[in-house]
Amino acid sequence: MIQKSNGSVRRILTCPAIHPCDSISPATLLSSLIDLGRDVCSYKSKFFSVNKRNARETFRQIANLLLFLREIRDTTSDPPAAFVLSFSELHLTFQKLRFLLEDCTRDGARAWMLVNSDRVANQFQMLIRGMATGLDVFPLSTVDASIEAKELVELIIRQTRKATFRSDPEDKKAVKDLLRILKQFEEGTQPDPVEIKRILDHLGIHKWSDCNKEVKFLDSEIEIGFSNRENERKLELLSSLMGFMSYCRCVIFDSIDSENQHLNSSCNCNETLKGIAGDDLKCPISLEIMSDPVTLSTGHTYDRRSILKWFNSGNATCPKTGEKLTGTELVPNLVLKAMIQQFCAGNGIAVVASSRKNRDISRTTEAGSLAGEEAVKMLAGFLVNKLVNGNGEETNKAAFEIRVLTKTSIFNRSCLVESGTIPPLLKLLSSKDNNTQENSMAALLNLSKLPKSKGVIVENKGLNSIVHVLRRGLKIEALQHAAATLFYLASIEENRVLIGENPEAIPSLIDLIKKGNDRCKRNALVAIFGLLTHSGNHWRVLAAGAVPLLLNLLKDIEREDLVTDSLAVLATLAEKIDGAVAILRRGALPLLVGILSSSTSRAGKEYCVSLLLALCINGGRDVVARLAKNPSLMASLYSQLSEGTSRGSKKASAIIRILHDYHEKTSSASVTPVLQRERFVHVS
């Protein structure tokens, strides 16, 4: 009966649908109400950054009420039905109070709760008066309870009716100070660190990781706000707070207390995913693994595309429960989305990219507010100074901060490039400290995604430094980041030429495929794929021994993404005769036909078909003859006509035509062709 809360699916300062207690016996309802009251009072031991006094008054009133409720339970074995209305009202109020207290004590949301402290105080007052309403309808004269208990209830009613809940004076002062600092950011004035520290102390934010939680929460709220098209003033305030917290995280705290946790978070994914099966991550509507999970007010989660189709079909109910929805707000379930990404990465499952991805990225092209913009600009200058003039520990922290700031925000990348972070980061690639080298390489990787940064990296002779890390990096993660950086730099034709001309670049990528972990392999594969779009790199990839390595990889690897990437490189190599010959000499045809029939990846099948078509064209009649003898190939090709992409189906159609022509020419006129023309379907 007690609806459990779940911070991962409920948006802060909102309540999910709370059902009235219908058709429940008074005794059961009373027992549940007492349990819920105890649950509410358990929050007394938690830290309240704001509204401390209001929370204390709430706990006092509920503790008094619990004394009365326990006496009823102990003295009345079968409470009459007349109690149900009062108990139901109290039950609803207690549930709402628990959600409010959960928000008041939520880690990472302290700055947002501070600026909403007046709103929170009003909610406390509304809910406490809801207790009075529930007690008003209680038939007190009919209950077998002590005089003291009845007097206690009457006292609670009087006090809750008269109680006035306002923001704590300390909260009001902290809000005023915070808004003044945001104004200083807007004016380009550097705030006093002492004043900032006073606000952080009030909120209980004492270390880097506390500040980082605030930034992550604010970022998720901005993402949700953009997806739900919320009002601009709210989004501006969220963006300003995010700029403030990002500034605090870098400037106020000298050390990173959770650096290892941050850098190695992927190592713990297996622990996080223990006991989770693929079925747990599937949308109840489409029965496919969700790419963009969103949660309704009922608490049930669906893939965004599926639930929108449901709504667009005229349905206004929760598909799982049939409950009529009061609103169709979709709250992104970011925790579940991260779990899905970990599960898919760990199991080699390709997830369809969310249609929201471009929108999410586009909203990071601007700071969102003037205060947020100026805070990041000040922060960028601070970090450049640390990179240039700091000691070893300070430069490592600065590189790490840049790595974090540039991970998801295009605006942050732009600010940091304009502030001159790239030259000192490139110098740090030769550091003898493995953490400094890795953080600098990861920061450059994130910056390389920005178009204007590619030229800055090359102009500062960054290619040689990156290839040096790729060849002789101190940590495997640094090599992994270096390979990915080359991929982004290779999006420009001139850079593809320069990278290919570096004698160590392509051999180092090939070596990384041999010796690296799965992520290293993938980064190296996509980098090579990008480099192959310049024809002059074709022979270099062949000379480095790519073909035997990739074919062996196809035999041994089970991850679909690595199979797909390997096939993409091989298909590109096979477009030229020397590449096709190298692949055919390794006896690849049976392997490729087997992959086409067994692969579950749509992209993998398409690259496999492209590769087979290139081998047919460049390998001559002997290749076609061998393929024509394989009985399983034709079924796989025909399935591509209906199930593959437009490009994949065209290439499958081309292979079918080649095989059909071969059978026509080799079969005698008296023998029915193996492939009858009426079976051939051309897909345009």
CSV table of C-alpha atoms in Angstrom, one decimal, residues 283 285-286 291-294 302-312 330 352-356:
chain,number,residue,atom,x,y,z
A,283,CYS,CA,10.0,-1.1,-23.4
A,285,ILE,CA,5.2,-1.5,-25.6
A,286,SER,CA,7.8,-2.3,-28.3
A,291,SER,CA,17.3,3.8,-26.2
A,292,ASP,CA,15.6,6.8,-24.6
A,293,PRO,CA,13.7,5.7,-21.4
A,294,VAL,CA,11.2,8.1,-20.0
A,302,TYR,CA,8.7,3.4,-21.6
A,303,ASP,CA,10.9,4.2,-24.6
A,304,ARG,CA,10.1,7.8,-25.7
A,305,ARG,CA,9.3,6.9,-29.3
A,306,SER,CA,6.9,4.1,-28.3
A,307,ILE,CA,5.0,6.1,-25.7
A,308,LEU,CA,4.7,9.1,-28.0
A,309,LYS,CA,3.2,6.8,-30.6
A,310,TRP,CA,0.8,5.6,-28.0
A,311,PHE,CA,-0.3,9.2,-27.1
A,312,ASN,CA,-0.5,10.2,-30.8
A,330,LEU,CA,7.8,12.6,-19.9
A,352,VAL,CA,19.5,2.7,-31.8
A,353,ALA,CA,20.6,6.3,-31.2
A,354,SER,CA,18.0,8.4,-29.6
A,355,SER,CA,16.2,11.0,-31.7
A,356,ARG,CA,16.8,13.4,-28.9
